Structures are given as C-alpha cells and as structure tokens.
mmCIF file of C-alpha atoms in Angstrom:
data_model
loop_
_atom_site.group_PDB
_atom_site.id
_atom_site.type_symbol
_atom_site.label_atom_id
_atom_site.label_comp_id
_atom_site.label_asym_id
_atom_site.label_seq_id
_atom_site.Cartn_x
_atom_site.Cartn_y
_atom_site.Cartn_z
ATOM 1 C CA UNK A 592 -1.909 -9.460 15.701
ATOM 2 C CA UNK A 593 1.673 -8.247 16.192
ATOM 3 C CA UNK A 594 2.836 -5.258 14.150
ATOM 4 C CA UNK A 595 6.304 -5.335 12.568
ATOM 5 C CA UNK A 596 8.333 -2.267 13.525
ATOM 6 C CA UNK A 597 11.381 -1.914 11.293
ATOM 7 C CA UNK A 598 14.483 0.117 12.069
ATOM 8 C CA UNK A 599 16.372 1.047 8.931
ATOM 9 C CA UNK A 600 19.893 -0.370 9.298
ATOM 10 C CA UNK A 601 20.912 -0.617 5.635
ATOM 11 C CA UNK A 602 22.260 2.906 5.275
ATOM 12 C CA UNK A 603 23.618 4.680 8.370
ATOM 13 C CA UNK A 604 22.595 5.768 11.826
ATOM 14 C CA UNK A 605 22.073 4.734 15.441
ATOM 15 C CA UNK A 606 19.777 1.820 14.666
ATOM 16 C CA UNK A 607 21.043 -0.307 17.562
ATOM 17 C CA UNK A 608 20.344 2.521 20.032
ATOM 18 C CA UNK A 609 16.804 2.871 18.667
ATOM 19 C CA UNK A 610 16.194 -0.855 19.066
ATOM 20 C CA UNK A 611 17.502 -0.783 22.636
ATOM 21 C CA UNK A 612 15.188 2.144 23.444
ATOM 22 C CA UNK A 613 12.131 0.327 22.098
ATOM 23 C CA UNK A 614 13.020 -2.775 24.106
ATOM 24 C CA UNK A 615 12.889 -0.676 27.296
ATOM 25 C CA UNK A 616 9.162 -0.042 26.772
ATOM 26 C CA UNK A 617 6.594 -1.751 29.012
ATOM 27 C CA UNK A 618 5.942 -5.410 28.256
ATOM 28 C CA UNK A 619 2.240 -4.681 27.696
ATOM 29 C CA UNK A 620 3.273 -2.716 24.594
ATOM 30 C CA UNK A 621 6.123 -4.931 23.424
ATOM 31 C CA UNK A 622 3.860 -7.961 23.146
ATOM 32 C CA UNK A 623 2.009 -6.205 20.317
ATOM 33 C CA UNK A 624 5.082 -5.389 18.184
ATOM 34 C CA UNK A 625 7.930 -7.274 16.559
ATOM 35 C CA UNK A 626 11.108 -5.180 16.287
ATOM 36 C CA UNK A 627 13.430 -5.899 13.375
ATOM 37 C CA UNK A 628 16.417 -4.288 11.667
ATOM 38 C CA UNK A 629 15.825 -3.563 7.982
ATOM 39 C CA UNK A 630 18.672 -4.004 5.503
ATOM 40 C CA UNK A 631 16.921 -5.100 2.313
ATOM 41 C CA UNK A 632 13.931 -3.955 0.295
ATOM 42 C CA UNK A 633 12.351 -7.350 0.922
ATOM 43 C CA UNK A 634 12.520 -6.723 4.683
ATOM 44 C CA UNK A 635 11.139 -3.215 4.164
ATOM 45 C CA UNK A 636 8.100 -4.639 2.368
ATOM 46 C CA UNK A 637 7.177 -6.597 5.506
ATOM 47 C CA UNK A 638 7.169 -3.602 7.878
ATOM 48 C CA UNK A 639 4.024 -2.014 9.305
ATOM 49 C CA UNK A 640 6.015 0.988 10.595
ATOM 50 C CA UNK A 641 9.556 2.245 10.092
ATOM 51 C CA UNK A 642 12.209 4.253 11.943
ATOM 52 C CA UNK A 643 14.816 6.109 9.874
ATOM 53 C CA UNK A 644 17.719 6.865 12.243
ATOM 54 C CA UNK A 645 20.107 9.769 12.224
ATOM 55 C CA UNK A 646 23.388 9.778 10.350
ATOM 56 C CA UNK A 647 24.486 12.049 7.529
ATOM 57 C CA UNK A 648 21.609 12.772 5.177
ATOM 58 C CA UNK A 649 23.769 13.401 2.107
ATOM 59 C CA UNK A 650 25.679 10.142 2.629
ATOM 60 C CA UNK A 651 22.412 8.274 3.168
ATOM 61 C CA UNK A 652 21.024 9.597 -0.118
ATOM 62 C CA UNK A 653 24.207 8.710 -1.997
ATOM 63 C CA UNK A 654 24.271 5.155 -0.579
ATOM 64 C CA UNK A 655 20.557 4.599 -1.173
ATOM 65 C CA UNK A 656 20.885 5.931 -4.709
ATOM 66 C CA UNK A 657 23.280 3.143 -5.713
ATOM 67 C CA UNK A 658 20.386 0.700 -6.108
ATOM 68 C CA UNK A 659 16.583 0.825 -6.003
ATOM 69 C CA UNK A 660 16.367 1.172 -2.205
ATOM 70 C CA UNK A 661 15.364 4.842 -2.366
ATOM 71 C CA UNK A 662 12.589 4.081 -4.850
ATOM 72 C CA UNK A 663 11.154 1.340 -2.615
ATOM 73 C CA UNK A 664 11.518 3.589 0.432
ATOM 74 C CA UNK A 665 9.509 6.305 -1.350
ATOM 75 C CA UNK A 666 6.839 3.738 -2.186
ATOM 76 C CA UNK A 667 6.777 2.728 1.484
ATOM 77 C CA UNK A 668 6.263 6.325 2.676
ATOM 78 C CA UNK A 669 3.913 7.557 -0.062
ATOM 79 C CA UNK A 670 2.241 4.311 -1.065
ATOM 80 C CA UNK A 671 3.086 2.250 -4.123
ATOM 81 C CA UNK A 672 4.632 -0.995 -5.301
ATOM 82 C CA UNK A 673 7.133 -2.771 -3.096
ATOM 83 C CA UNK A 674 10.070 -4.834 -4.297
ATOM 84 C CA UNK A 675 7.645 -7.729 -4.846
ATOM 85 C CA UNK A 676 5.384 -5.668 -7.095
ATOM 86 C CA UNK A 677 2.550 -5.585 -4.548
ATOM 87 C CA UNK A 678 0.768 -2.228 -4.204
ATOM 88 C CA UNK A 679 0.638 -1.063 -0.579
ATOM 89 C CA UNK A 680 -0.788 2.056 1.114
ATOM 90 C CA UNK A 681 1.436 4.640 2.878
ATOM 91 C CA UNK A 682 2.699 3.371 6.227
ATOM 92 C CA UNK A 683 3.833 5.139 9.426
ATOM 93 C CA UNK A 684 7.419 6.377 9.763
ATOM 94 C CA UNK A 685 9.597 8.252 12.238
ATOM 95 C CA UNK A 686 12.749 10.064 11.164
ATOM 96 C CA UNK A 687 15.371 11.333 13.632
ATOM 97 C CA UNK A 688 17.892 14.029 12.632
ATOM 98 C CA UNK A 689 19.016 12.911 9.144
ATOM 99 C CA UNK A 690 15.840 10.824 9.010
ATOM 100 C CA UNK A 691 13.882 14.021 9.621
ATOM 101 C CA UNK A 692 15.622 15.600 6.624
ATOM 102 C CA UNK A 693 14.818 12.624 4.404
ATOM 103 C CA UNK A 694 11.119 12.753 5.340
ATOM 104 C CA UNK A 695 10.766 16.521 4.799
ATOM 105 C CA UNK A 696 9.031 17.705 1.642
ATOM 106 C CA UNK A 697 11.397 20.694 1.395
ATOM 107 C CA UNK A 698 15.038 20.888 2.482
ATOM 108 C CA UNK A 699 17.489 23.800 2.379
ATOM 109 C CA UNK A 700 21.161 24.113 3.277
ATOM 110 C CA UNK A 701 22.787 26.398 5.816
ATOM 111 C CA UNK A 702 21.359 28.418 8.675
ATOM 112 C CA UNK A 703 17.834 29.723 8.349
ATOM 113 C CA UNK A 704 15.597 31.623 10.686
ATOM 114 C CA UNK A 705 12.373 31.152 12.549
ATOM 115 C CA UNK A 706 10.708 27.820 12.881
ATOM 116 C CA UNK A 707 7.402 26.055 12.642
ATOM 117 C CA UNK A 708 4.890 28.672 11.475
ATOM 118 C CA UNK A 709 2.284 28.022 8.837
ATOM 119 C CA UNK A 710 2.284 30.387 5.857
ATOM 120 C CA UNK A 711 5.620 30.191 4.041
ATOM 121 C CA UNK A 712 5.887 26.456 3.433
ATOM 122 C CA UNK A 713 7.663 25.624 0.177
ATOM 123 C CA UNK A 714 8.819 29.184 -0.590
ATOM 124 C CA UNK A 715 12.547 28.614 0.010
ATOM 125 C CA UNK A 716 14.944 29.515 -2.784
ATOM 126 C CA UNK A 717 15.799 26.606 -5.063
ATOM 127 C CA UNK A 718 19.448 27.704 -4.954
ATOM 128 C CA UNK A 719 19.602 26.664 -1.292
ATOM 129 C CA UNK A 720 18.310 23.154 -1.864
ATOM 130 C CA UNK A 721 20.549 20.120 -1.385
ATOM 131 C CA UNK A 722 22.546 19.286 -4.540
ATOM 132 C CA UNK A 723 22.615 15.522 -3.893
ATOM 133 C CA UNK A 724 19.139 14.724 -5.145
ATOM 134 C CA UNK A 725 15.632 14.833 -3.762
ATOM 135 C CA UNK A 726 14.761 13.515 -0.340
ATOM 136 C CA UNK A 727 12.028 10.931 0.242
ATOM 137 C CA UNK A 728 9.464 13.435 1.541
ATOM 138 C CA UNK A 729 6.190 12.535 3.194
ATOM 139 C CA UNK A 730 5.755 15.343 5.740
ATOM 140 C CA UNK A 731 4.742 18.873 4.673
ATOM 141 C CA UNK A 732 7.579 20.720 6.389
ATOM 142 C CA UNK A 733 10.568 22.776 5.306
ATOM 143 C CA UNK A 734 13.762 21.735 7.078
ATOM 144 C CA UNK A 735 17.165 23.394 7.185
ATOM 145 C CA UNK A 736 20.223 21.122 7.314
ATOM 146 C CA UNK A 737 22.956 22.023 9.835
ATOM 147 C CA UNK A 738 20.737 24.765 11.230
ATOM 148 C CA UNK A 739 22.767 25.076 14.436
ATOM 149 C CA UNK A 740 26.184 24.594 12.845
ATOM 150 C CA UNK A 741 28.654 21.791 12.287
ATOM 151 C CA UNK A 742 29.622 18.777 14.407
ATOM 152 C CA UNK A 743 31.745 20.847 16.799
ATOM 153 C CA UNK A 744 28.697 22.975 17.614
ATOM 154 C CA UNK A 745 26.556 20.042 18.783
ATOM 155 C CA UNK A 746 24.825 20.495 22.145
ATOM 156 C CA UNK A 747 22.228 19.230 24.594
ATOM 157 C CA UNK A 748 19.126 21.156 25.648
ATOM 158 C CA UNK A 749 15.623 20.408 26.937
ATOM 159 C CA UNK A 750 12.744 20.860 24.525
ATOM 160 C CA UNK A 751 9.301 22.198 25.353
ATOM 161 C CA UNK A 752 5.908 21.105 24.104
ATOM 162 C CA UNK A 753 4.155 24.433 24.432
ATOM 163 C CA UNK A 754 3.520 25.142 20.765
ATOM 164 C CA UNK A 755 -0.156 26.113 20.168
ATOM 165 C CA UNK A 756 -0.425 23.651 17.275
ATOM 166 C CA UNK A 757 0.056 20.716 19.700
ATOM 167 C CA UNK A 758 -2.997 21.564 21.820
ATOM 168 C CA UNK A 759 -5.055 18.774 20.233
ATOM 169 C CA UNK A 760 -2.349 16.205 21.035
ATOM 170 C CA UNK A 761 -2.085 15.802 24.823
ATOM 171 C CA UNK A 762 -0.112 12.562 24.480
ATOM 172 C CA UNK A 763 2.413 14.421 22.328
ATOM 173 C CA UNK A 764 2.733 17.159 24.935
ATOM 174 C CA UNK A 765 3.362 14.546 27.607
ATOM 175 C CA UNK A 766 5.965 12.765 25.505
ATOM 176 C CA UNK A 767 7.958 15.871 24.586
ATOM 177 C CA UNK A 768 7.626 18.049 27.683
ATOM 178 C CA UNK A 769 11.099 18.880 29.048
ATOM 179 C CA UNK A 770 12.645 16.060 27.039
ATOM 180 C CA UNK A 771 16.481 16.040 27.398
ATOM 181 C CA UNK A 772 17.396 16.354 23.735
ATOM 182 C CA UNK A 773 20.767 15.732 22.073
ATOM 183 C CA UNK A 774 21.444 17.839 18.954
ATOM 184 C CA UNK A 775 24.287 16.593 16.726
ATOM 185 C CA UNK A 776 24.824 18.672 13.588
ATOM 186 C CA UNK A 777 21.091 19.044 13.791
ATOM 187 C CA UNK A 778 18.486 20.435 11.413
ATOM 188 C CA UNK A 779 15.579 22.662 12.413
ATOM 189 C CA UNK A 780 12.048 22.973 11.068
ATOM 190 C CA UNK A 781 11.576 26.316 9.337
ATOM 191 C CA UNK A 782 7.936 26.045 8.259
ATOM 192 C CA UNK A 783 5.069 23.586 8.422
ATOM 193 C CA UNK A 784 2.284 22.957 5.946
ATOM 194 C CA UNK A 785 -1.327 21.901 6.254
ATOM 195 C CA UNK A 786 -2.032 18.843 8.381
ATOM 196 C CA UNK A 787 1.205 19.105 10.361
ATOM 197 C CA UNK A 788 1.458 19.943 14.059
ATOM 198 C CA UNK A 789 4.592 21.183 15.804
ATOM 199 C CA UNK A 790 5.295 18.936 18.796
ATOM 200 C CA UNK A 791 8.364 20.567 20.332
ATOM 201 C CA UNK A 792 10.452 23.727 20.340
ATOM 202 C CA UNK A 793 13.855 24.520 21.774
ATOM 203 C CA UNK A 794 15.859 27.591 22.769
ATOM 204 C CA UNK A 795 19.556 27.256 22.036
ATOM 205 C CA UNK A 796 21.491 27.314 25.342
ATOM 206 C CA UNK A 797 24.102 29.761 23.983
ATOM 207 C CA UNK A 798 22.247 31.995 21.525
ATOM 208 C CA UNK A 799 18.711 31.673 22.983
ATOM 209 C CA UNK A 800 17.502 31.194 19.394
ATOM 210 C CA UNK A 801 14.077 29.567 19.214
ATOM 211 C CA UNK A 802 13.306 26.807 16.721
ATOM 212 C CA UNK A 803 10.791 24.054 16.070
ATOM 213 C CA UNK A 804 12.487 20.673 16.458
ATOM 214 C CA UNK A 805 9.712 18.054 16.240
ATOM 215 C CA UNK A 806 6.566 17.744 14.156
ATOM 216 C CA UNK A 807 4.055 15.175 12.956
ATOM 217 C CA UNK A 808 1.128 14.431 10.724
ATOM 218 C CA UNK A 809 -1.265 11.570 11.387
ATOM 219 C CA UNK A 810 1.253 9.147 9.842
ATOM 220 C CA UNK A 811 4.760 10.664 9.911
ATOM 221 C CA UNK A 812 6.765 11.798 12.955
ATOM 222 C CA UNK A 813 10.083 13.677 12.815
ATOM 223 C CA UNK A 814 12.531 14.835 15.470
ATOM 224 C CA UNK A 815 15.575 17.018 14.755
ATOM 225 C CA UNK A 816 17.347 15.530 17.765
ATOM 226 C CA UNK A 817 18.306 12.022 18.934
ATOM 227 C CA UNK A 818 15.854 10.531 21.489
ATOM 228 C CA UNK A 819 17.651 7.190 21.189
ATOM 229 C CA UNK A 820 20.791 8.600 22.864
ATOM 230 C CA UNK A 821 19.189 9.307 26.246
ATOM 231 C CA UNK A 822 17.547 7.086 28.843
ATOM 232 C CA UNK A 823 14.126 8.628 28.404
ATOM 233 C CA UNK A 824 11.821 6.468 26.328
ATOM 234 C CA UNK A 825 8.698 8.627 26.184
ATOM 235 C CA UNK A 826 9.002 9.515 22.493
ATOM 236 C CA UNK A 827 9.627 5.897 21.502
ATOM 237 C CA UNK A 828 6.525 4.959 23.460
ATOM 238 C CA UNK A 829 4.558 7.774 21.820
ATOM 239 C CA UNK A 830 5.520 6.497 18.364
ATOM 240 C CA UNK A 831 4.484 2.930 19.190
ATOM 241 C CA UNK A 832 1.164 3.917 20.743
ATOM 242 C CA UNK A 833 0.076 6.618 18.318
ATOM 243 C CA UNK A 834 1.649 5.592 15.006
ATOM 244 C CA UNK A 835 2.587 1.894 15.029
ATOM 245 C CA UNK A 836 -0.505 0.673 16.867
ATOM 246 C CA UNK A 837 -2.711 3.512 15.641
ATOM 247 C CA UNK A 838 -4.463 4.600 18.823
ATOM 248 C CA UNK A 839 -7.950 6.013 18.484
ATOM 249 C CA UNK A 840 -9.145 9.427 19.582
ATOM 250 C CA UNK A 841 -10.502 8.044 22.870
ATOM 251 C CA UNK A 842 -7.085 6.766 23.944
ATOM 252 C CA UNK A 843 -7.612 3.121 23.051
ATOM 253 C CA UNK A 844 -5.541 0.677 21.030
ATOM 254 C CA UNK A 845 -7.790 -2.188 19.971
ATOM 255 C CA UNK A 846 -9.757 -1.708 23.191
ATOM 256 C CA UNK A 847 -6.736 -1.244 25.477
ATOM 257 C CA UNK A 848 -5.974 2.087 27.188
ATOM 258 C CA UNK A 849 -2.684 3.660 26.091
ATOM 259 C CA UNK A 850 -0.054 4.286 28.734
ATOM 260 C CA UNK A 851 0.561 7.831 27.502
ATOM 261 C CA UNK A 852 -3.128 8.569 27.987
ATOM 262 C CA UNK A 853 -3.024 7.595 31.627
ATOM 263 C CA UNK A 854 -3.105 10.486 34.085
#
C-alpha cells in the first residue's frame, strides 16, 4: 500500500524544492509513496509522514497561530486528535532549518556553544527562549536559532557523519557523509537528549567552529541545513527508506532490500 508523504506548504519554505528532490529518487521507491503538498489540516490528517521545510521559524509560528493549524500539527507529531476528531498515533516527520527549530523540544535565541552532547539537555536559561510562543517539539534536542549569524553570514560547507552516536546507523552515515550542505541563517543543535542520535557535524569554513547539524530519533529527523537546495538526494532517500517506509533492522522494507543498505 502506498504511503502518503506530505510536504507542508501552508506556512512558508522551500516546499517545491523538497518535492522535486523526492521525485528524483529511484522509481522502485517512488512507487511506494504518494507525494502531496499540505495546505489544510484536512490534508495533514491524511499524511503518513511529513516534511516541514525551512523558512523563518518565528513567522511560521505567527502564521500557524492564527488558526488551529499549530494544534493539529502538534497532534500529528505527538499523537492526538486530528481535525476530524479521530485519534491517531505519532507519525514520522522531517524538519529542515526552521522546521528543525519547530520540532525541537527546547529552543534558544542567539549564538550558543558546543553541539550535540548528552548531559545538559533542557538546561538553557528561560530568558533566552523564543518570545513568540512554544514550538511544536517532538525531538529531545536543544537548538539555537541563528547560531551562525544572520542572512548575510549564510554559507556552504560539507558535513561529516563521524559522530560516535551514529555508529548504530550505517545508512545514516552513508546518507550524510560529505554531504554538500547549504546553511541559510541556520540553527545548530546544542544538546541532545535520550533516544536521539547525532547524524552529522560541521566545521564552519571561516571560524572552524564545530557544531552538530543533524539528528534523529526513531520517528523524527531534523537537519539544520537545506538538503533540498542541492542536487544530492541521499538524505531525501534516507528519510523515505527509514522513516516513511519504516525499514527494519535487517535492511528490509516489507521484504525489499533498501537502496541505502546496498554496499
């Protein structure tokens, strides 16, 4: 049965670029998913997995707060009643850049330091939290908005997948290794909580500052950069194989070998 993969297009972000990236995946994967743009809560109810694109996280929260979209989105991520009143379990999601911020359990403003180590999750000062309301949450990470600076300080840099916490995820290492990442007014992951693995790190090309820039649980994936803006579709494929289609530990999706698992 085909899975419905929604790309949130109701708020902001590069949703068309995400859709184009997914449509570049191999046909043997595409035949198992239906890609759709999501603009209403009724369309959100029908999704089996969701992408929340980049944009401006504060603007997204303000727009979503004008109706009940944010409430239904929280129910989608955490489990709960949809717009039709039907109770549904939590479903997979991927947030890029601003989407990463929305899916983080803790968010602070301004530059931070360090990234992606277990032990200090949730200890940030409340005075540094965003003043425009709570994010959706769903992934036990602390994220810093505008970690690398403003729009003028955007940059490109390859990421690495050498973090020790990703050892148990060889497909993740393959997807993120030397990925040509685009950082636009990007956040960074300061700390991770239990059940979260860091998938990628990056050293800033000018300052050489190290930061965690991608992480995941078994259900939620976040990237601080924009994979949809480059012609490298490995991370989109990773999301489809290991979140949308829910691959098993032996590299199978409903009896079919995953492409990322292939040597």
